[in-house]
Short mmCIF file of C-alpha atoms in Angstrom, two decimals:
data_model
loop_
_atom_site.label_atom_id
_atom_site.label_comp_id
_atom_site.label_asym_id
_atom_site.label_seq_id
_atom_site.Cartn_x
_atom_site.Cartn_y
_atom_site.Cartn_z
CA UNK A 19 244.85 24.94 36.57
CA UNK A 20 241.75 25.56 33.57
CA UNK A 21 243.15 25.86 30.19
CA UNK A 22 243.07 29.14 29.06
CA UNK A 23 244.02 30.40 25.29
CA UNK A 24 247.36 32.49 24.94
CA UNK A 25 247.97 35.72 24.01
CA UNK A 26 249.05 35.17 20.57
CA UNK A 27 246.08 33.27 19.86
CA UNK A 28 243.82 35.41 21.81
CA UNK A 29 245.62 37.84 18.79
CA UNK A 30 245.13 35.55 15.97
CA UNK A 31 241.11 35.52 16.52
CA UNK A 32 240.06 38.20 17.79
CA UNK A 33 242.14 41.21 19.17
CA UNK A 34 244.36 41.69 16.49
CA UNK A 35 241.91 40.09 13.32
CA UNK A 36 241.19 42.15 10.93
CA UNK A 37 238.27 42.06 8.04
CA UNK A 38 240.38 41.84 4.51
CA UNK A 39 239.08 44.02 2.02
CA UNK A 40 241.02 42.61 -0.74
CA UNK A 41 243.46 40.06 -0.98
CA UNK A 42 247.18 38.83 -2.14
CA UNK A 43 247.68 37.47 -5.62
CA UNK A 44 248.12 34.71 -3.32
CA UNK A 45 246.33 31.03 -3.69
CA UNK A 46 244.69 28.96 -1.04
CA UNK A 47 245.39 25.38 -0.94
CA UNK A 48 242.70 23.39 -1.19
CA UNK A 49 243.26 21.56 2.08
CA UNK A 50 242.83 24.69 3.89
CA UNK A 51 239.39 24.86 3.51
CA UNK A 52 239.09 21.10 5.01
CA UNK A 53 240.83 21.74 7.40
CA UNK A 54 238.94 24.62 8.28
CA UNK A 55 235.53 22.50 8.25
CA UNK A 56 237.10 19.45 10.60
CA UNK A 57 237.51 22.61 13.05
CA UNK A 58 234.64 23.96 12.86
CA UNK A 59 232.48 20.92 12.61
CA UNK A 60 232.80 20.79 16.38
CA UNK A 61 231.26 24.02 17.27
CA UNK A 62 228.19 22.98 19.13
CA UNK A 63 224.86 23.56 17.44
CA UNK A 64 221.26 23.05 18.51
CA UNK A 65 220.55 19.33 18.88
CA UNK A 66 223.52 18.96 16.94
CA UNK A 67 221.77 20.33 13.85
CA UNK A 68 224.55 21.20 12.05
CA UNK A 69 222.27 22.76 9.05
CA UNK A 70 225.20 24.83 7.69
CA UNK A 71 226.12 23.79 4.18
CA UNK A 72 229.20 25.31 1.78
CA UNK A 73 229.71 26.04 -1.47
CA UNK A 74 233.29 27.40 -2.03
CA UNK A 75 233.88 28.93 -5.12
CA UNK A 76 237.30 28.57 -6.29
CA UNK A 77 238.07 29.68 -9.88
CA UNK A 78 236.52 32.50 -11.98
CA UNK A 79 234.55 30.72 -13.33
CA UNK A 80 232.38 29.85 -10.06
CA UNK A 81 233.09 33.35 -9.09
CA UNK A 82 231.51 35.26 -12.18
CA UNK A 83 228.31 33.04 -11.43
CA UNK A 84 228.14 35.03 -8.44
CA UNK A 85 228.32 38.30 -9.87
CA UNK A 86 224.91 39.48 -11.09
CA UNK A 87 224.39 38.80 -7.26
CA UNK A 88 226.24 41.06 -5.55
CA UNK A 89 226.07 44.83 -4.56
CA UNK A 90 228.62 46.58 -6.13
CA UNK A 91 230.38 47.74 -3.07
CA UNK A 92 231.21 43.97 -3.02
CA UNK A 93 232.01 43.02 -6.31
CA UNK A 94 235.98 44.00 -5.78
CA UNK A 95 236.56 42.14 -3.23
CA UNK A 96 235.17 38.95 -4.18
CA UNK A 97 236.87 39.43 -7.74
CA UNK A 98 240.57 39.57 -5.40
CA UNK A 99 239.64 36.66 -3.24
CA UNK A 100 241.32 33.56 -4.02
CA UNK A 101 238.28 31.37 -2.56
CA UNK A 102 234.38 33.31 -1.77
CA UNK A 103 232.68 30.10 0.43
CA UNK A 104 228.96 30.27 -0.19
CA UNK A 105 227.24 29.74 3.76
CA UNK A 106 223.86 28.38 3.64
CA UNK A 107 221.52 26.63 5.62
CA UNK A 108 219.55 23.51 4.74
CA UNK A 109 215.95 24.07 5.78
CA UNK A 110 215.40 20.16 5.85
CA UNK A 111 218.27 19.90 8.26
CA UNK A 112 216.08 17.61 11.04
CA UNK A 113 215.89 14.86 8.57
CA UNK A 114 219.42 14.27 9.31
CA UNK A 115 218.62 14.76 13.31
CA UNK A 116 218.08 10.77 13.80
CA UNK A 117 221.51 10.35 13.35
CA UNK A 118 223.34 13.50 14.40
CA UNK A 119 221.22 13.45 17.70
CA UNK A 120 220.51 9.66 18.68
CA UNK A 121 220.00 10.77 22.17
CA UNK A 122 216.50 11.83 20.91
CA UNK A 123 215.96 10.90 17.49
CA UNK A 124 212.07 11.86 17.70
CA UNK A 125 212.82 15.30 18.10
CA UNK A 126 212.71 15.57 14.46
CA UNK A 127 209.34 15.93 14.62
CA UNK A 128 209.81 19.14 16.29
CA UNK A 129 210.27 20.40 12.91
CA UNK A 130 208.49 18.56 10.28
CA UNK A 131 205.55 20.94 9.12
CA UNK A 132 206.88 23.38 11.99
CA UNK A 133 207.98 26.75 9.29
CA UNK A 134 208.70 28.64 12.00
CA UNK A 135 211.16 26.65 13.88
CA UNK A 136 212.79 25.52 10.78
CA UNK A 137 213.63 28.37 9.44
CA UNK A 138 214.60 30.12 13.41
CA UNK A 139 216.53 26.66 14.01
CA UNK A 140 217.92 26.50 10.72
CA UNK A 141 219.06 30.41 10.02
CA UNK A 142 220.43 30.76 13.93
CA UNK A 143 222.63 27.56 13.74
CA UNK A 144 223.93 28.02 10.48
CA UNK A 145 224.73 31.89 11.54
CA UNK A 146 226.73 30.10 14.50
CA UNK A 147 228.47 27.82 12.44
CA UNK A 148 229.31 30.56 9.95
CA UNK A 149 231.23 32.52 12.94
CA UNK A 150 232.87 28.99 13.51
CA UNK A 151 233.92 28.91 10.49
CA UNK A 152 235.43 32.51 10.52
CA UNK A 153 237.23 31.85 13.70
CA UNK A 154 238.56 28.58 11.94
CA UNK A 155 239.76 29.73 8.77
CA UNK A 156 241.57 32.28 11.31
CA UNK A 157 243.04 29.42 12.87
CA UNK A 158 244.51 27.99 9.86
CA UNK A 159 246.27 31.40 8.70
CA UNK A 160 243.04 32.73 6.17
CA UNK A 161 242.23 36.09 6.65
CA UNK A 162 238.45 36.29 6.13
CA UNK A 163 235.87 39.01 4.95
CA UNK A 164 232.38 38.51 5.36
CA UNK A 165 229.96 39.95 3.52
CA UNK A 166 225.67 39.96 3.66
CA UNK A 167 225.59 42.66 0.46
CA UNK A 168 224.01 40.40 -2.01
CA UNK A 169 220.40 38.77 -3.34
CA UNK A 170 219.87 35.79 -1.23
CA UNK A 171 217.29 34.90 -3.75
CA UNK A 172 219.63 35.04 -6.94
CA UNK A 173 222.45 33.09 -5.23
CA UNK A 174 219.94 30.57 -4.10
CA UNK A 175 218.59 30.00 -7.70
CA UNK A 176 222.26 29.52 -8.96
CA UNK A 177 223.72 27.45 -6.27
CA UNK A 178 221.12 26.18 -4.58
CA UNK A 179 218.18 25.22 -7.27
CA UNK A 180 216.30 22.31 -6.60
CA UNK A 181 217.41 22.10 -2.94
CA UNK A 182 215.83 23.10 0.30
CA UNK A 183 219.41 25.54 0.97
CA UNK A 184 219.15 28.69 1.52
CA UNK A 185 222.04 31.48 1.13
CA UNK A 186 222.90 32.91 4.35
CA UNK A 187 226.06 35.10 4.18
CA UNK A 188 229.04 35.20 1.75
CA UNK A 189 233.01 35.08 3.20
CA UNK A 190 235.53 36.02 1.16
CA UNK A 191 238.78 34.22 1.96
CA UNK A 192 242.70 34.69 1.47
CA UNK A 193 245.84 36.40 2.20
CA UNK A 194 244.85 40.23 2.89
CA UNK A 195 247.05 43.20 1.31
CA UNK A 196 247.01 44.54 4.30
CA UNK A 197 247.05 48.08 2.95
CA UNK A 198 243.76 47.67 1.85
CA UNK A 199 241.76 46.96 5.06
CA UNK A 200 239.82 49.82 5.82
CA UNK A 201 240.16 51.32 9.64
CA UNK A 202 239.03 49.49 12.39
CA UNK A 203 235.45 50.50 13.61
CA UNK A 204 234.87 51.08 17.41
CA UNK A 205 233.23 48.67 19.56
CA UNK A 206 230.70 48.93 22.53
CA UNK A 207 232.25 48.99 25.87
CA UNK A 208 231.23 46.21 28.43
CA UNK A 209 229.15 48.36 30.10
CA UNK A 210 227.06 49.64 27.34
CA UNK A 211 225.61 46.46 26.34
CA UNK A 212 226.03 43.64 28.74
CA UNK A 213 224.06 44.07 32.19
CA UNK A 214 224.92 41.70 35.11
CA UNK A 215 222.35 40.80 37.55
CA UNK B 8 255.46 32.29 7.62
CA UNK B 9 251.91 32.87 7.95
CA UNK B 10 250.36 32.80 11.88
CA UNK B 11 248.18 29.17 12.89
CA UNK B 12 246.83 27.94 15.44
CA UNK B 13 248.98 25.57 17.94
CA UNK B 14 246.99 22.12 18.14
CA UNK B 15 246.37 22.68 22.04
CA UNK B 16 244.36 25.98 21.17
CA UNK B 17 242.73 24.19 18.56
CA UNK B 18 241.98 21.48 21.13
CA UNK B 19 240.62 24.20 23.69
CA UNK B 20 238.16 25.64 21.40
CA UNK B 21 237.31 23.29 18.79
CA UNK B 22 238.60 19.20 18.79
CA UNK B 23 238.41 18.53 22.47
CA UNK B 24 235.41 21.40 23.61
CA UNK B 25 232.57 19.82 24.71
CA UNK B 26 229.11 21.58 25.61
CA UNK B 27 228.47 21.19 29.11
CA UNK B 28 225.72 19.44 31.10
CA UNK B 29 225.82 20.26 34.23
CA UNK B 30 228.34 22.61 36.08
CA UNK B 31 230.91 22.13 39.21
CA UNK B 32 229.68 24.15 42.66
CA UNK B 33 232.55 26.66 41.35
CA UNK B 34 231.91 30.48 40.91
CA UNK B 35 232.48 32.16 37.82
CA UNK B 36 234.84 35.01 38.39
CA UNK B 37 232.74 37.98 37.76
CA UNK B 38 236.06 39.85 35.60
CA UNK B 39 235.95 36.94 33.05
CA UNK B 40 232.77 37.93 31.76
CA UNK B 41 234.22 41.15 30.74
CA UNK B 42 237.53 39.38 29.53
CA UNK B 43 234.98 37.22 27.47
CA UNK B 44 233.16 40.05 25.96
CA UNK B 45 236.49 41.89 25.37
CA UNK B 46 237.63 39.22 23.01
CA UNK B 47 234.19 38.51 21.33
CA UNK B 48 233.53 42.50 21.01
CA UNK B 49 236.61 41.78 17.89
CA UNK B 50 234.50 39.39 15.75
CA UNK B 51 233.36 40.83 12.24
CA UNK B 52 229.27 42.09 11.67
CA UNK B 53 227.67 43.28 9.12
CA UNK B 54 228.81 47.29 9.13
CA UNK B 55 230.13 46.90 12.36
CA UNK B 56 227.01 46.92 13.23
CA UNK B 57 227.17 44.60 16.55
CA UNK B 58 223.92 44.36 17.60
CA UNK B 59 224.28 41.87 20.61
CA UNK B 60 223.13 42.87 23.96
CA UNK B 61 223.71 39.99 26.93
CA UNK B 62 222.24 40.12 30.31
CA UNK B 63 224.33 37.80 32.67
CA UNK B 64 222.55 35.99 35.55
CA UNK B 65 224.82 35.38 38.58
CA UNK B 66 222.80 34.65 41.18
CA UNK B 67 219.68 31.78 42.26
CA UNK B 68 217.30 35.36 41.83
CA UNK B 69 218.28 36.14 38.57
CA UNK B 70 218.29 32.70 37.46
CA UNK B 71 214.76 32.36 39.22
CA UNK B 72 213.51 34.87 36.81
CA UNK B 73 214.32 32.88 33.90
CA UNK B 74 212.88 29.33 35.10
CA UNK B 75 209.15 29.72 33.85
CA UNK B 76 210.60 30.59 30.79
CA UNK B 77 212.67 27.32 30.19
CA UNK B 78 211.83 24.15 29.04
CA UNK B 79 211.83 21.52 31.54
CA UNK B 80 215.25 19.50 29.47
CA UNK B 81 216.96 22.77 29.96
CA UNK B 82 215.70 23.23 33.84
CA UNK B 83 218.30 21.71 36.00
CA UNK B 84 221.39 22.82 33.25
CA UNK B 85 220.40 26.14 34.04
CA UNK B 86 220.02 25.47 37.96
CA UNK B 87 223.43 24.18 38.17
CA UNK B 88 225.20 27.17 36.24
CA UNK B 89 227.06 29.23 37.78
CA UNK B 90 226.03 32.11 35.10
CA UNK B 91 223.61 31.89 32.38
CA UNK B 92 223.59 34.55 29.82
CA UNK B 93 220.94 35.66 27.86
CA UNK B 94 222.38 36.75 24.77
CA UNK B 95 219.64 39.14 22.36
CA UNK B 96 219.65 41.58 19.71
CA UNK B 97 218.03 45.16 19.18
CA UNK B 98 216.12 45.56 16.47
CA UNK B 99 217.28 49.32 16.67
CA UNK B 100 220.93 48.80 16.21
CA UNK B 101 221.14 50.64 13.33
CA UNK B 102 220.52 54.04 15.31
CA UNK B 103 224.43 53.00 16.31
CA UNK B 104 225.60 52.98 13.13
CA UNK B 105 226.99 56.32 12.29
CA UNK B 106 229.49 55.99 15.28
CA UNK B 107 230.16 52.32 14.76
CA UNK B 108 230.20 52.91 11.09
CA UNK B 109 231.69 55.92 10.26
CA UNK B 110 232.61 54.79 7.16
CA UNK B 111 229.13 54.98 5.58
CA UNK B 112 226.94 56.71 8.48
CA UNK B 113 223.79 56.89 6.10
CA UNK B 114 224.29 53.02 6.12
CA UNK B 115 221.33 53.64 8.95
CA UNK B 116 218.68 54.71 6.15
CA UNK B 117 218.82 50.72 5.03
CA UNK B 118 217.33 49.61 7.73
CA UNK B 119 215.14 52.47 8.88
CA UNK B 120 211.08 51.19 7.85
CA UNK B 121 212.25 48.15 6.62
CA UNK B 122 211.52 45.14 9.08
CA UNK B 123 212.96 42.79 7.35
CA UNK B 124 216.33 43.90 6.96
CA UNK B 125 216.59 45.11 10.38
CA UNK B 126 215.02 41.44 11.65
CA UNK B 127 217.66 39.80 9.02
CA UNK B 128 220.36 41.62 10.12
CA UNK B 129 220.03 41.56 13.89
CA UNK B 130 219.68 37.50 14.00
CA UNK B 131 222.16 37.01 11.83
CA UNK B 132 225.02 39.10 12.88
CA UNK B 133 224.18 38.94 16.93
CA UNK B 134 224.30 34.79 15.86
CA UNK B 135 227.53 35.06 14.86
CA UNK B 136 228.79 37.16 17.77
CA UNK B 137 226.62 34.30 20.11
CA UNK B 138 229.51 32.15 18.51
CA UNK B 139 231.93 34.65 19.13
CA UNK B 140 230.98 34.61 22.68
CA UNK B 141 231.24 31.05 22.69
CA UNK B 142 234.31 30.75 21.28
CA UNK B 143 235.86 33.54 23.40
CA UNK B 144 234.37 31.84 26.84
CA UNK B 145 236.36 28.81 26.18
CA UNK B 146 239.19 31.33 25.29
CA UNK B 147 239.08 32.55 29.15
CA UNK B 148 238.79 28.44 30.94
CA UNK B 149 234.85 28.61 30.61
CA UNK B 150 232.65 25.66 29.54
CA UNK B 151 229.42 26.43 27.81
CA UNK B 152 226.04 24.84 27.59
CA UNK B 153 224.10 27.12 24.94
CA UNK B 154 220.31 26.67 24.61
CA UNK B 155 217.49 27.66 22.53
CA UNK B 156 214.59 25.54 24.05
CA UNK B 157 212.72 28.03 26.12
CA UNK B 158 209.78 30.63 25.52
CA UNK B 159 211.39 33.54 23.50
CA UNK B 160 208.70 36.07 24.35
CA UNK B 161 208.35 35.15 28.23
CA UNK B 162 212.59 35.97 28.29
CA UNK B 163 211.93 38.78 26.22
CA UNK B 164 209.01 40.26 28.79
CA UNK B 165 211.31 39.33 31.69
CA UNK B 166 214.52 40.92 30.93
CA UNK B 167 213.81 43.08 27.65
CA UNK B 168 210.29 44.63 28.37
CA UNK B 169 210.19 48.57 27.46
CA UNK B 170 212.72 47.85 24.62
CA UNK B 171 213.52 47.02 20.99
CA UNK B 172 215.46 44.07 22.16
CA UNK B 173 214.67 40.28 21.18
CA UNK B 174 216.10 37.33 22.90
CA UNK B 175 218.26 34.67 20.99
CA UNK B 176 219.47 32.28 22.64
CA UNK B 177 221.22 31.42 26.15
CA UNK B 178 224.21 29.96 26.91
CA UNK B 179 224.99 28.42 30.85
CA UNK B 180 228.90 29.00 31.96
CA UNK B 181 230.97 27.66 34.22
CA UNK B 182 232.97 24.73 35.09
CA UNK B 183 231.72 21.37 33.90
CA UNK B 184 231.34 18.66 35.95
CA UNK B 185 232.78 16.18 32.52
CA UNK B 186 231.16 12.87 34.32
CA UNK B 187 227.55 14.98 33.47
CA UNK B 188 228.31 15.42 29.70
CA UNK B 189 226.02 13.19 26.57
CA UNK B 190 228.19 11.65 24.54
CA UNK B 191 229.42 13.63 21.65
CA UNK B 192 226.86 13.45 18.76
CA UNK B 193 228.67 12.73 15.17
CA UNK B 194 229.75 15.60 12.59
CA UNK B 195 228.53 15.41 8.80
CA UNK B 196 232.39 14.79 6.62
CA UNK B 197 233.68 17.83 4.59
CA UNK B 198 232.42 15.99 1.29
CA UNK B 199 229.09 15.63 2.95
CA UNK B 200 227.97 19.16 3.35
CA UNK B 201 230.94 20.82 1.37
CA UNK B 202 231.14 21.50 -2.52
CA UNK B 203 233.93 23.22 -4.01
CA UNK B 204 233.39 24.88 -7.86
#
């Protein structure tokens, strides 16, 4: 018989997650977020890539440098979250593809002076292992709300200076009061989007 | 208590998955597709946006379609599936958005005339519902063997022509034959790729 998820998981994830608006005076343990990573870590990635890269910021502190970033809609809920993880992408990921892919270490050269398949390579498997990474910190009892309402460019000056990281999206992470989440949105039926030939 | 995930449905989707090769001569039921999709459909975008579309390719025709397209590493994967899905975005979600969105409907003016938004927003957010997918495939007993090494604008002339929709990447299911799988590539450690502030 194939292994199949159960119900109450299939709940955990996806049927009955829900996007937190703002959180629980609540804190995260730090070991959460690990364990969140060594989950996610195995979501498969393009030539094992694995160009995501995460800053987490943790006190207010890290937080306020975030601030001048955001669009205000946003600026609540990060300023409730307990942790707000940073996802980015490392557009030099492929010199790190002779070791995370020693089935073909030359494919690195794929990429080297290659813009456009850097940045398609880099922003597409970083986006995948940023929805790993939701799904995970699901798994390990974080609610999560993800957010794309900021400057990339400002958060990539203050976290990212002097590296080849880019700022992808922003996920706010805790314990949601759930009386805050706004109402669910509606989603396409299977027959509006997918075709089957 | 807060809800986590049992270790054998972390196993299932994260610690023991494994990206398939090549695929057992064992149909796909065609209703766990739609289970599949019925899961991912949950996952969080950007407004609710969900701009995914997938085409799923059942049969040796279909999958004929897509060979000229493919590179020839990703040729006999794709032969041996029992379903391959092409999973795009359209670059006109946002005309969606004031039913998906209620919320803010005029959320649709953001990306109306502005390219890069709409470009930004459609990778990113139909990425993370790839993953989704992904995720929710394993949820229903499928293996997965995603791809992105084939001709992007051949797949999109094939299977998208007279549209606003742009492939992203595929992704073979089925059942995989385990003796056909590489051996797993390494994972960067927490501390690696991780900072916390």
């Amino acid at each position: 018989m194939d292994k199949i998820l159960d119900p109450s998981a299939r709940a955990l994830l996806f049927t009955e997650a829900r996007t937190a608006n703002l959180f629980l005076d609540k804190p995260v343990e730090p070991k959460l977020l690990q364990e969140a990573y060594d989950l996610m870590k195995w979501g498969p990635t393009s030539m094992n890539s694995c160009p995501v890269r995460i800053v987490f910021l943790t006190t207010d502190a890290a937080k306020e440098r975030l601030k001048p970033a955001l669009f205000d809609g946003n600026i609540a809920r990060v300023k409730s979250a307990p942790v707000v993880a940073v996802i980015g992408h490392d557009l030099e990921f492929f010199e790190h593809l002779p070791i995370l892919f020693p089935h073909a270490p030359e494919n690195k050269k794929i990429f080297e002076n290659n813009e456009y398949a850097t940045q398609a390579n880099a922003f597409r498997n970083a986006s995948l292992q940023g929805a790993y990474f939701i799904m995970a910190a699901r798994a390990v009892g974080l609610d999560c709300g993800p957010m794309s309402g900021f400057d990339n460019g400002a958060v990539d000056k203050e976290f990212f200076g002097g590296t080849h990281i880019k700022s992808n999206f922003l996920c706010s992470l805790g314990y949601a009061d759930e009386s805050q989440n706004f109402p669910r949105g509606p989603r396409f039926e299977y027959n509006e989007i997918c075709q089957v030939l």
